[in-house]
PDB file of C-alpha atoms in Angstrom:
ATOM      1  CA  MET A   3       0.000   0.000   0.000  1.00 78.00           C
ATOM      2  CA  GLU A   4       2.833   2.393   0.837  1.00 76.00           C
ATOM      3  CA  SER A   5       4.498   1.769  -2.510  1.00 82.00           C
ATOM      4  CA  LEU A   6       1.221   2.599  -4.281  1.00 81.00           C
ATOM      5  CA  ILE A   7       0.940   5.898  -2.404  1.00 76.00           C
ATOM      6  CA  LYS A   8       4.555   6.725  -3.170  1.00 75.00           C
ATOM      7  CA  PHE A   9       4.024   5.904  -6.869  1.00 78.00           C
ATOM      8  CA  VAL A  10       0.979   8.198  -7.103  1.00 76.00           C
ATOM      9  CA  GLN A  11       2.825  11.024  -5.343  1.00 71.00           C
ATOM     10  CA  ASP A  12       5.842  10.686  -7.626  1.00 72.00           C
ATOM     11  CA  GLU A  13       3.778  10.570 -10.809  1.00 73.00           C
ATOM     12  CA  PHE A  14       0.963  13.060 -10.263  1.00 72.00           C
ATOM     13  CA  VAL A  15       2.030  15.590  -7.622  1.00 69.00           C
ATOM     14  CA  THR A  16       3.910  18.521  -9.114  1.00 70.00           C
ATOM     15  CA  LYS A  17       7.020  19.302  -7.128  1.00 74.00           C
ATOM     16  CA  LYS A  18       8.374  22.803  -6.742  1.00 79.00           C
ATOM     17  CA  GLU A  19      12.021  23.501  -6.095  1.00 83.00           C
ATOM     18  CA  PHE A  20      12.642  25.697  -3.069  1.00 88.00           C
ATOM     19  CA  PRO A  21      15.950  26.467  -1.361  1.00 90.00           C
ATOM     20  CA  LYS A  22      16.930  24.244   1.568  1.00 92.00           C
ATOM     21  CA  PHE A  23      16.169  25.835   4.938  1.00 92.00           C
ATOM     22  CA  ASN A  24      16.177  24.669   8.554  1.00 92.00           C
ATOM     23  CA  ALA A  25      14.708  25.654  11.901  1.00 93.00           C
ATOM     24  CA  GLY A  26      16.012  29.023  13.051  1.00 92.00           C
ATOM     25  CA  ASP A  27      16.295  30.476   9.548  1.00 94.00           C
ATOM     26  CA  THR A  28      14.465  33.691   8.730  1.00 94.00           C
ATOM     27  CA  ILE A  29      12.602  33.263   5.471  1.00 95.00           C
ATOM     28  CA  THR A  30      10.076  35.107   3.340  1.00 96.00           C
ATOM     29  CA  VAL A  31       7.270  33.084   1.780  1.00 96.00           C
ATOM     30  CA  TYR A  32       5.386  34.554  -1.179  1.00 96.00           C
ATOM     31  CA  TYR A  33       1.955  33.051  -1.750  1.00 94.00           C
ATOM     32  CA  GLU A  34      -1.084  33.822  -3.851  1.00 94.00           C
ATOM     33  CA  ILE A  35      -4.384  34.951  -2.354  1.00 93.00           C
ATOM     34  CA  LYS A  36      -7.632  34.850  -4.308  1.00 93.00           C
ATOM     35  CA  GLU A  37     -10.278  37.409  -3.410  1.00 91.00           C
ATOM     36  CA  GLY A  38     -13.278  36.946  -5.618  1.00 92.00           C
ATOM     37  CA  ALA A  39     -12.051  37.206  -9.207  1.00 93.00           C
ATOM     38  CA  LYS A  40      -8.792  38.951  -8.269  1.00 95.00           C
ATOM     39  CA  THR A  41      -5.543  37.336  -7.229  1.00 94.00           C
ATOM     40  CA  ARG A  42      -2.683  39.018  -5.436  1.00 94.00           C
ATOM     41  CA  THR A  43       0.652  38.004  -3.971  1.00 95.00           C
ATOM     42  CA  GLN A  44       1.230  38.365  -0.256  1.00 95.00           C
ATOM     43  CA  PHE A  45       4.354  37.593   1.719  1.00 95.00           C
ATOM     44  CA  PHE A  46       4.940  36.253   5.217  1.00 95.00           C
ATOM     45  CA  ARG A  47       8.388  36.843   6.758  1.00 96.00           C
ATOM     46  CA  GLY A  48       9.400  35.101   9.957  1.00 94.00           C
ATOM     47  CA  VAL A  49      11.501  32.487  11.706  1.00 94.00           C
ATOM     48  CA  VAL A  50      11.082  28.803  10.874  1.00 95.00           C
ATOM     49  CA  ILE A  51       9.958  27.063  14.078  1.00 95.00           C
ATOM     50  CA  GLN A  52       9.731  23.518  12.711  1.00 95.00           C
ATOM     51  CA  ILE A  53       9.803  21.383   9.606  1.00 94.00           C
ATOM     52  CA  LYS A  54       7.533  18.362   9.813  1.00 94.00           C
ATOM     53  CA  GLY A  55       6.767  15.366   7.630  1.00 89.00           C
ATOM     54  CA  ALA A  56       8.441  13.984   4.550  1.00 83.00           C
ATOM     55  CA  GLY A  57       7.907  13.927   0.806  1.00 78.00           C
ATOM     56  CA  SER A  58       4.789  15.629  -0.474  1.00 78.00           C
ATOM     57  CA  ALA A  59       3.254  15.763   3.026  1.00 83.00           C
ATOM     58  CA  GLN A  60       6.018  18.017   4.371  1.00 89.00           C
ATOM     59  CA  THR A  61       5.006  21.218   6.170  1.00 93.00           C
ATOM     60  CA  PHE A  62       6.881  24.061   7.822  1.00 95.00           C
ATOM     61  CA  THR A  63       5.790  26.520  10.501  1.00 95.00           C
ATOM     62  CA  ILE A  64       6.828  30.166  10.472  1.00 96.00           C
ATOM     63  CA  ARG A  65       6.483  32.582  13.380  1.00 94.00           C
ATOM     64  CA  LYS A  66       6.564  36.352  13.193  1.00 93.00           C
ATOM     65  CA  MET A  67       5.761  39.156  15.579  1.00 89.00           C
ATOM     66  CA  SER A  68       2.941  41.447  14.502  1.00 88.00           C
ATOM     67  CA  GLY A  69       3.228  44.279  16.994  1.00 86.00           C
ATOM     68  CA  THR A  70       3.217  42.537  20.366  1.00 85.00           C
ATOM     69  CA  VAL A  71       1.285  39.484  19.163  1.00 89.00           C
ATOM     70  CA  GLY A  72       3.049  36.396  17.830  1.00 89.00           C
ATOM     71  CA  VAL A  73       1.556  34.989  14.626  1.00 93.00           C
ATOM     72  CA  GLU A  74       2.320  31.483  13.371  1.00 94.00           C
ATOM     73  CA  ARG A  75       1.425  30.047  10.022  1.00 95.00           C
ATOM     74  CA  ILE A  76       1.809  26.497   8.722  1.00 96.00           C
ATOM     75  CA  PHE A  77       2.602  26.060   5.029  1.00 94.00           C
ATOM     76  CA  PRO A  78       2.491  22.735   3.167  1.00 92.00           C
ATOM     77  CA  ILE A  79       5.551  22.476   0.921  1.00 90.00           C
ATOM     78  CA  ASN A  80       3.370  21.446  -2.062  1.00 87.00           C
ATOM     79  CA  LEU A  81       0.771  24.201  -1.655  1.00 87.00           C
ATOM     80  CA  PRO A  82      -0.193  25.299  -5.190  1.00 87.00           C
ATOM     81  CA  ALA A  83      -0.472  28.915  -4.020  1.00 90.00           C
ATOM     82  CA  LEU A  84       3.186  29.019  -2.909  1.00 91.00           C
ATOM     83  CA  GLN A  85       5.167  31.045  -5.410  1.00 91.00           C
ATOM     84  CA  LYS A  86       8.594  31.645  -3.926  1.00 92.00           C
ATOM     85  CA  VAL A  87      10.630  31.114  -0.756  1.00 94.00           C
ATOM     86  CA  GLU A  88      13.550  33.442   0.009  1.00 94.00           C
ATOM     87  CA  ILE A  89      16.082  32.861   2.771  1.00 93.00           C
ATOM     88  CA  ASN A  90      16.903  36.145   4.518  1.00 93.00           C
ATOM     89  CA  LYS A  91      19.150  34.876   7.338  1.00 92.00           C
ATOM     90  CA  ARG A  92      20.533  31.512   8.375  1.00 93.00           C
ATOM     91  CA  GLY A  93      20.047  30.931  12.093  1.00 92.00           C
ATOM     92  CA  LYS A  94      22.232  28.985  14.483  1.00 93.00           C
ATOM     93  CA  VAL A  95      20.050  26.835  16.757  1.00 91.00           C
ATOM     94  CA  ARG A  96      20.672  23.529  18.487  1.00 92.00           C
ATOM     95  CA  ARG A  97      17.254  21.953  18.002  1.00 91.00           C
ATOM     96  CA  ALA A  98      15.097  20.937  15.057  1.00 92.00           C
ATOM     97  CA  ARG A  99      11.910  22.304  16.627  1.00 94.00           C
ATOM     98  CA  ILE A 100      12.330  25.522  18.541  1.00 93.00           C
ATOM     99  CA  TYR A 101       9.051  25.730  20.452  1.00 92.00           C
ATOM    100  CA  TYR A 102      10.851  27.504  23.318  1.00 91.00           C
ATOM    101  CA  PHE A 103      11.103  30.496  20.981  1.00 89.00           C
ATOM    102  CA  ARG A 104       7.395  31.226  21.615  1.00 89.00           C
ATOM    103  CA  GLU A 105       7.962  32.306  25.235  1.00 90.00           C
ATOM    104  CA  LEU A 106      10.990  34.509  24.541  1.00 86.00           C
ATOM    105  CA  THR A 107      10.660  38.263  24.182  1.00 83.00           C
ATOM    106  CA  GLY A 108      13.039  41.145  23.617  1.00 84.00           C
ATOM    107  CA  LYS A 109      16.757  40.462  23.296  1.00 88.00           C
ATOM    108  CA  LYS A 110      16.309  36.830  24.349  1.00 89.00           C
ATOM    109  CA  ALA A 111      14.274  36.208  21.201  1.00 85.00           C
ATOM    110  CA  ARG A 112      17.234  36.859  18.910  1.00 87.00           C
ATOM    111  CA  ILE A 113      18.866  34.012  17.024  1.00 90.00           C
ATOM    112  CA  LYS A 114      22.558  34.095  16.197  1.00 91.00           C
ATOM    113  CA  GLU A 115      23.397  34.162  12.524  1.00 90.00           C
ATOM    114  CA  ARG A 116      25.228  31.190  11.050  1.00 87.00           C
ATOM    115  CA  ARG A 117      28.422  32.041   9.178  1.00 80.00           C
ATOM    116  CA  PHE A 118      29.727  30.134   6.186  1.00 71.00           C
ATOM    117  CA  LYS A 119      33.217  29.843   4.781  1.00 63.00           C
ATOM    118  CA  GLN A 120      33.568  31.255   1.312  1.00 58.00           C
ATOM    119  CA  ASP A 121      35.941  29.480  -1.053  1.00 50.00           C
TER     120      ASP A 121
END
């Protein structure tokens, strides 16, 4: 049964190529919103809290602060409305799911930036 599901996903689900990102990274997600007959592109910029699932069922959660209120949004990786994902900053965290980030405020809520060697 699992091989049948995997076959259908491989054959019929269209896969989009997005850059590789992890928990702690600050990303911007551009997605399409339909309002009546009109469509517009909206973006959501925040920190990746978790990446969950595998294959076509993979989702990722982004958290941003809107004023003093924290807003989280879950995006499926194969959402047809997803247009583009941009990585703004690479974060240095020690966990794959940073739920503790929800309780932090102020300077404690900052994530160190990961540095890369350039050849």
